[in-house]
């Protein structure tokens, strides 16, 4: 008996090729990566970007209604960091509970090249969690944010709750 059987749902049709039906197509993934790049650049320019696990958690605790989008980033080296993975799990749960779209990126180096690797004080910047804020819902309609919201919605429709996005070269 499958999960679909117990909930009375139709099972997902098998695809004819070897890829999973829940895997995003290459062009959709590239489009999402390009939109994410554009969103990060425009958000940083507007001052609507919060970087860092601690800083993000603090913002979500104080004013969750201003958070429009969440990005979690980890390299292969970070996969063994249990504390970071626990933070990610809590952030993902919070985002799901508050209807905040969330994606994962597996290349912190590309992220650092887009946003800058260090703060003014010269210390390395924590890019493991990035929040895009929107203090006034009507004030800022970014087409890249809208594309990413659609990408996340489509991913959830195929039970991919935190899709991976590949940033463009």
Coordinates of N, CA and C in Angstrom, one line a residue:
X1 N 0.8 -1.2 0.0 CA 0.0 0.0 0.0 C 0.9 1.2 0.0
X2 N 0.6 2.2 -0.9 CA 1.4 3.4 -1.0 C 0.7 4.5 -0.2
X3 N 1.4 5.6 0.0 CA 0.8 6.8 0.6 C -0.4 7.3 -0.2
X4 N -0.3 7.3 -1.5 CA -1.4 7.7 -2.4 C -2.6 6.9 -2.1
X5 N -2.4 5.6 -1.9 CA -3.6 4.7 -1.7 C -4.3 5.0 -0.4
X6 N -3.5 5.3 0.7 CA -4.1 5.6 2.0 C -4.8 6.9 2.0
X7 N -4.4 7.9 1.2 CA -5.1 9.2 1.1 C -6.0 9.3 -0.1
X8 N -6.2 8.3 -0.8 CA -7.2 8.3 -1.9 C -6.7 9.2 -3.1
X9 N -5.4 9.3 -3.3 CA -4.9 10.2 -4.4 C -4.5 9.3 -5.5
X10 N -4.4 9.9 -6.7 CA -3.9 9.2 -7.8 C -2.4 9.2 -7.7
X11 N -1.7 8.1 -8.0 CA -0.3 8.1 -8.0 C 0.3 8.9 -9.1
X12 N 1.5 9.4 -8.9 CA 2.2 10.2 -9.9 C 2.5 9.3 -11.1
X13 N 2.3 9.7 -12.3 CA 2.6 8.8 -13.5 C 4.1 8.7 -13.6
X14 N 4.5 7.5 -14.0 CA 5.9 7.2 -14.3 C 6.3 8.0 -15.5
X15 N 7.6 8.5 -15.5 CA 8.1 9.1 -16.7 C 8.7 8.1 -17.6
X16 N 8.8 8.4 -18.9 CA 9.4 7.5 -19.9 C 10.9 7.5 -19.8
X17 N 11.5 8.6 -19.3 CA 13.0 8.6 -19.3 C 13.4 8.2 -17.9
X18 N 14.7 8.2 -17.6 CA 15.2 7.8 -16.3 C 15.1 8.8 -15.2
X19 N 14.7 10.0 -15.5 CA 14.6 11.0 -14.5 C 13.3 10.9 -13.7
X20 N 13.4 11.4 -12.5 CA 12.2 11.4 -11.6 C 11.2 12.4 -12.1
X21 N 9.9 12.2 -11.9 CA 8.9 13.1 -12.4 C 8.9 14.4 -11.5
X22 N 9.5 14.3 -10.3 CA 9.6 15.4 -9.4 C 10.8 16.3 -9.6
X23 N 11.7 15.8 -10.5 CA 12.9 16.6 -10.7 C 12.6 17.8 -11.7
X24 N 13.0 19.0 -11.3 CA 12.7 20.1 -12.2 C 13.5 20.0 -13.5
X25 N 12.8 20.5 -14.6 CA 13.5 20.4 -15.9 C 14.7 21.3 -15.9
X26 N 15.6 21.1 -16.8 CA 16.8 21.9 -16.9 C 16.5 23.3 -17.2
X27 N 15.6 23.6 -18.1 CA 15.3 25.0 -18.4 C 14.6 25.7 -17.3
X28 N 13.7 25.0 -16.6 CA 13.1 25.6 -15.4 C 14.1 25.9 -14.3
X29 N 15.0 25.0 -14.1 CA 16.1 25.2 -13.1 C 17.0 26.4 -13.5
X30 N 17.4 26.5 -14.8 CA 18.2 27.6 -15.2 C 17.4 28.9 -15.0
X31 N 16.2 29.0 -15.4 CA 15.4 30.1 -15.2 C 15.3 30.6 -13.7
X32 N 15.1 29.6 -12.9 CA 15.1 29.9 -11.4 C 16.4 30.4 -10.9
X33 N 17.5 29.8 -11.4 CA 18.8 30.3 -11.0 C 19.1 31.7 -11.5
X34 N 18.7 32.0 -12.7 CA 18.8 33.4 -13.2 C 18.0 34.4 -12.4
X35 N 16.8 34.0 -12.1 CA 15.9 34.8 -11.3 C 16.4 35.0 -9.9
X36 N 17.0 34.0 -9.3 CA 17.6 34.1 -8.0 C 18.8 35.1 -8.0
X37 N 19.6 35.0 -9.0 CA 20.7 35.9 -9.1 C 20.2 37.3 -9.2
X38 N 19.2 37.6 -10.1 CA 18.6 38.9 -10.2 C 18.0 39.4 -8.9
X39 N 17.3 38.5 -8.2 CA 16.7 38.9 -6.9 C 17.8 39.3 -5.9
X40 N 18.8 38.5 -5.8 CA 19.9 38.8 -4.8 C 20.5 40.1 -5.1
X41 N 20.8 40.4 -6.3 CA 21.5 41.7 -6.7 C 20.5 42.9 -6.4
X42 N 19.3 42.8 -6.8 CA 18.3 43.9 -6.6 C 18.0 44.1 -5.1
X43 N 17.9 43.0 -4.4 CA 17.6 43.1 -2.9 C 18.8 43.7 -2.2
X44 N 20.0 43.3 -2.5 CA 21.1 43.9 -1.9 C 21.2 45.4 -2.2
X45 N 20.9 45.8 -3.4 CA 20.9 47.2 -3.8 C 19.9 48.0 -3.0
X46 N 18.7 47.4 -2.8 CA 17.6 48.1 -2.1 C 17.8 48.0 -0.6
X47 N 18.7 47.2 -0.1 CA 18.8 47.0 1.4 C 17.8 46.1 2.0
X48 N 17.3 45.2 1.2 CA 16.2 44.3 1.6 C 16.8 42.9 1.8
X49 N 18.0 42.7 2.1 CA 18.7 41.4 2.2 C 19.3 41.3 3.6
X50 N 19.0 40.2 4.3 CA 19.6 39.8 5.6 C 20.4 38.6 5.4
X51 N 21.6 38.6 5.8 CA 22.5 37.4 5.6 C 22.9 36.9 7.0
X52 N 23.0 35.6 7.1 CA 23.5 35.0 8.4 C 22.4 34.2 9.0
X53 N 22.7 33.1 9.6 CA 21.8 32.2 10.3 C 21.2 32.9 11.5
X54 N 22.1 33.5 12.3 CA 21.6 34.1 13.5 C 20.8 35.4 13.2
X55 N 21.3 36.2 12.3 CA 20.6 37.4 11.9 C 19.2 37.1 11.3
X56 N 19.2 36.1 10.5 CA 17.9 35.7 9.9 C 16.9 35.2 11.0
X57 N 17.4 34.3 11.9 CA 16.5 33.8 12.9 C 16.0 35.0 13.8
X58 N 16.8 35.9 14.1 CA 16.4 37.1 14.9 C 15.3 37.9 14.1
X59 N 15.5 38.1 12.8 CA 14.5 38.9 12.0 C 13.2 38.1 12.0
X60 N 13.3 36.8 11.8 CA 12.0 36.0 11.7 C 11.3 36.0 13.0
X61 N 12.0 36.1 14.1 CA 11.4 36.1 15.4 C 10.7 37.4 15.7
X62 N 11.4 38.5 15.3 CA 10.9 39.9 15.5 C 9.8 40.3 14.6
X63 N 10.0 40.1 13.3 CA 9.1 40.6 12.3 C 8.9 39.6 11.1
X64 N 8.3 38.5 11.3 CA 8.2 37.5 10.2 C 7.4 37.9 9.0
X65 N 6.5 38.9 9.2 CA 5.6 39.3 8.1 C 6.4 40.1 7.0
X66 N 7.6 40.5 7.3 CA 8.4 41.3 6.3 C 9.2 40.3 5.4
X67 N 9.3 39.0 5.8 CA 10.1 38.1 5.1 C 9.4 37.6 3.8
X68 N 9.9 37.9 2.7 CA 9.3 37.5 1.4 C 9.9 36.2 0.8
X69 N 11.2 35.9 1.2 CA 11.8 34.7 0.5 C 13.0 34.3 1.4
X70 N 13.3 33.0 1.4 CA 14.4 32.5 2.1 C 15.3 31.6 1.3
X71 N 16.6 31.8 1.5 CA 17.6 30.9 0.7 C 18.5 30.3 1.8
X72 N 18.7 29.0 1.7 CA 19.6 28.3 2.5 C 20.8 27.8 1.6
X73 N 22.0 28.0 2.1 CA 23.1 27.6 1.3 C 24.1 26.8 2.1
X74 N 24.6 25.7 1.5 CA 25.6 24.8 2.1 C 26.4 24.1 1.1
X75 N 27.7 24.1 1.3 CA 28.6 23.3 0.4 C 28.7 21.9 0.9
X76 N 29.4 21.1 0.2 CA 29.5 19.7 0.7 C 30.2 19.6 2.0
X77 N 31.1 20.5 2.3 CA 31.8 20.6 3.6 C 30.8 20.8 4.7
X78 N 29.7 21.5 4.5 CA 28.7 21.9 5.5 C 27.8 20.8 5.8
X79 N 27.7 19.7 4.9 CA 26.7 18.7 5.1 C 26.9 17.9 6.4
X80 N 28.1 17.9 6.9 CA 28.5 17.2 8.2 C 28.3 18.1 9.4
X81 N 28.0 19.3 9.2 CA 27.8 20.3 10.4 C 26.4 20.1 11.0
X82 N 26.4 19.3 12.0 CA 25.1 19.0 12.6 C 24.3 20.2 13.1
X83 N 25.1 21.2 13.8 CA 24.4 22.4 14.3 C 23.8 23.2 13.1
X84 N 24.5 23.3 12.0 CA 24.0 24.0 10.9 C 22.7 23.3 10.3
X85 N 22.8 22.0 10.2 CA 21.6 21.2 9.7 C 20.4 21.4 10.7
X86 N 20.6 21.5 12.0 CA 19.5 21.7 12.9 C 18.9 23.1 12.7
X87 N 19.8 24.1 12.5 CA 19.3 25.5 12.2 C 18.5 25.4 10.9
X88 N 19.0 24.8 9.9 CA 18.3 24.7 8.6 C 16.9 24.1 8.8
X89 N 16.8 23.0 9.6 CA 15.5 22.3 9.8 C 14.6 23.3 10.5
X90 N 15.0 24.0 11.5 CA 14.2 24.9 12.2 C 13.7 26.1 11.3
X91 N 14.6 26.6 10.5 CA 14.3 27.7 9.6 C 13.3 27.2 8.5
X92 N 13.5 26.0 8.0 CA 12.6 25.4 7.0 C 11.2 25.3 7.6
X93 N 11.1 24.8 8.8 CA 9.8 24.6 9.5 C 9.1 26.0 9.7
X94 N 9.9 27.0 10.1 CA 9.3 28.3 10.3 C 8.8 28.9 9.0
X95 N 9.6 28.7 7.9 CA 9.2 29.2 6.6 C 7.9 28.5 6.1
X96 N 7.8 27.2 6.3 CA 6.6 26.5 5.9 C 5.4 26.9 6.7
X97 N 5.6 27.1 8.0 CA 4.5 27.5 8.8 C 4.0 28.9 8.5
X98 N 4.9 29.8 8.0 CA 4.5 31.2 7.7 C 4.4 31.5 6.2
X99 N 4.3 30.4 5.4 CA 4.1 30.6 3.9 C 5.2 31.4 3.3
X100 N 6.4 31.2 3.7 CA 7.6 31.9 3.1 C 8.3 30.9 2.1
X101 N 8.4 31.2 0.9 CA 9.1 30.4 -0.1 C 10.5 30.2 0.3
X102 N 11.1 29.0 0.0 CA 12.4 28.7 0.4 C 13.1 27.9 -0.6
X103 N 14.4 28.1 -0.9 CA 15.2 27.3 -1.8 C 16.5 27.0 -1.2
X104 N 17.2 26.0 -1.7 CA 18.5 25.7 -1.3 C 19.5 25.9 -2.5
X105 N 20.7 26.3 -2.1 CA 21.8 26.5 -3.1 C 23.0 25.7 -2.5
X106 N 23.7 25.0 -3.4 CA 24.8 24.2 -2.9 C 26.2 24.8 -3.3
X107 N 26.3 26.1 -3.6 CA 27.5 26.7 -4.0 C 27.7 28.0 -3.3
X108 N 28.3 28.0 -2.1 CA 28.5 29.3 -1.4 C 29.5 30.2 -2.1
X109 N 30.4 29.6 -2.8 CA 31.4 30.5 -3.5 C 30.7 31.4 -4.6
X110 N 29.8 30.8 -5.3 CA 29.1 31.6 -6.3 C 28.2 32.7 -5.6
X111 N 27.6 32.3 -4.5 CA 26.8 33.2 -3.7 C 27.7 34.4 -3.2
X112 N 28.9 34.0 -2.7 CA 29.8 35.1 -2.2 C 30.3 36.0 -3.4
X113 N 30.4 35.4 -4.6 CA 30.8 36.3 -5.7 C 29.7 37.3 -6.1
X114 N 28.5 36.9 -5.9 CA 27.3 37.7 -6.2 C 27.2 38.8 -5.1
X115 N 27.3 38.4 -3.9 CA 27.0 39.3 -2.8 C 28.2 40.0 -2.1
X116 N 29.3 39.4 -2.4 CA 30.5 39.9 -1.6 C 30.8 39.0 -0.5
X117 N 32.0 38.6 -0.3 CA 32.4 37.5 0.6 C 32.5 38.1 2.1
X118 N 32.8 39.4 2.2 CA 33.0 39.9 3.5 C 32.2 41.2 3.8
X119 N 32.1 41.5 5.1 CA 31.4 42.7 5.5 C 32.4 43.8 5.5
X120 N 32.0 45.0 5.9 CA 32.9 46.2 5.9 C 34.0 46.0 6.9
X121 N 33.8 45.3 8.0 CA 34.8 45.0 9.0 C 35.9 44.0 8.5
X122 N 35.7 43.4 7.4 CA 36.6 42.5 6.8 C 36.4 41.1 7.2
X123 N 35.4 40.8 8.1 CA 35.2 39.5 8.6 C 34.4 38.7 7.5
X124 N 34.6 37.4 7.4 CA 33.8 36.6 6.4 C 32.3 36.7 6.7
X125 N 31.5 36.8 5.7 CA 30.1 37.0 5.8 C 29.4 35.6 5.9
X126 N 28.5 35.4 6.8 CA 27.8 34.1 6.9 C 26.7 34.2 5.8
X127 N 26.8 33.3 4.8 CA 25.9 33.2 3.7 C 25.1 32.0 3.7
X128 N 25.0 31.3 4.9 CA 24.3 30.0 5.0 C 22.8 30.3 4.9
X129 N 22.3 31.4 5.4 CA 20.9 31.7 5.3 C 20.8 33.2 4.9
X130 N 19.9 33.4 3.9 CA 19.7 34.7 3.4 C 18.2 34.9 3.3
X131 N 17.7 36.0 3.8 CA 16.3 36.4 3.8 C 16.2 37.6 2.9
X132 N 15.1 37.6 2.1 CA 14.7 38.8 1.3 C 13.5 39.4 2.0
X133 N 13.6 40.6 2.4 CA 12.5 41.2 3.1 C 11.7 42.2 2.2
X134 N 10.5 42.4 2.6 CA 9.7 43.4 1.9 C 8.8 44.1 2.9
X135 N 9.3 45.2 3.4 CA 8.6 45.8 4.5 C 7.1 46.2 4.2
X136 N 6.9 46.6 3.0 CA 5.5 47.0 2.6 C 5.1 46.2 1.3
X137 N 4.1 45.3 1.4 CA 3.8 44.4 0.3 C 3.6 45.1 -1.0
X138 N 3.0 46.3 -1.0 CA 2.8 47.0 -2.3 C 4.0 47.8 -2.8
X139 N 5.0 47.9 -1.9 CA 6.1 48.8 -2.3 C 7.0 48.3 -3.3
X140 N 7.1 46.9 -3.3 CA 8.2 46.4 -4.2 C 7.7 45.1 -4.9
X141 N 7.5 45.2 -6.1 CA 7.1 44.0 -6.9 C 8.2 43.6 -7.8
X142 N 9.0 42.7 -7.4 CA 10.2 42.3 -8.2 C 9.8 41.1 -9.1
X143 N 10.0 41.2 -10.5 CA 9.7 40.1 -11.4 C 10.4 38.9 -11.0
X144 N 11.7 39.0 -10.6 CA 12.5 37.8 -10.2 C 11.9 37.1 -9.0
X145 N 11.4 37.9 -8.1 CA 10.7 37.3 -6.9 C 9.5 36.5 -7.3
X146 N 8.7 37.1 -8.2 CA 7.5 36.5 -8.7 C 7.8 35.2 -9.4
X147 N 8.9 35.2 -10.2 CA 9.3 33.9 -10.9 C 9.7 32.9 -9.9
X148 N 10.4 33.3 -8.9 CA 10.9 32.3 -7.9 C 9.7 31.8 -7.0
X149 N 8.7 32.7 -6.8 CA 7.5 32.2 -6.1 C 6.8 31.2 -6.9
X150 N 6.7 31.4 -8.2 CA 6.0 30.4 -9.1 C 6.8 29.1 -9.1
X151 N 8.2 29.2 -9.2 CA 9.0 28.0 -9.2 C 8.8 27.2 -7.9
X152 N 8.8 27.9 -6.8 CA 8.5 27.2 -5.5 C 7.2 26.5 -5.5
X153 N 6.2 27.2 -6.0 CA 4.8 26.7 -6.0 C 4.7 25.4 -6.9
X154 N 5.4 25.5 -8.0 CA 5.4 24.3 -8.9 C 6.2 23.2 -8.3
X155 N 7.2 23.5 -7.6 CA 8.0 22.4 -6.9 C 7.2 21.8 -5.8
X156 N 6.4 22.6 -5.0 CA 5.6 22.0 -4.0 C 4.5 21.1 -4.6
X157 N 4.1 21.4 -5.8 CA 3.0 20.6 -6.4 C 3.5 19.2 -6.7
X158 N 4.8 19.0 -6.8 CA 5.4 17.7 -7.0 C 6.2 17.2 -5.8
X159 N 5.7 17.7 -4.6 CA 6.3 17.4 -3.3 C 7.8 17.6 -3.1
X160 N 8.3 18.7 -3.7 CA 9.6 19.1 -3.5 C 9.5 20.4 -2.7
X161 N 9.5 20.3 -1.4 CA 9.2 21.4 -0.5 C 10.3 22.5 -0.4
X162 N 11.6 22.0 -0.6 CA 12.7 23.0 -0.6 C 13.6 22.6 -1.8
X163 N 13.2 23.2 -2.9 CA 13.9 22.9 -4.2 C 15.4 23.4 -4.2
X164 N 16.2 22.7 -4.8 CA 17.6 23.2 -5.1 C 17.6 24.0 -6.3
X165 N 18.4 25.1 -6.2 CA 18.5 26.0 -7.4 C 20.0 26.1 -7.7
X166 N 20.4 26.1 -8.9 CA 21.7 26.3 -9.3 C 21.9 27.7 -9.9
X167 N 22.8 28.4 -9.3 CA 23.1 29.8 -9.7 C 23.9 29.7 -11.1
X168 N 23.6 30.7 -12.0 CA 24.3 30.7 -13.3 C 25.8 31.0 -13.1
X169 N 26.5 30.6 -14.1 CA 28.0 30.9 -14.1 C 28.3 32.4 -14.2

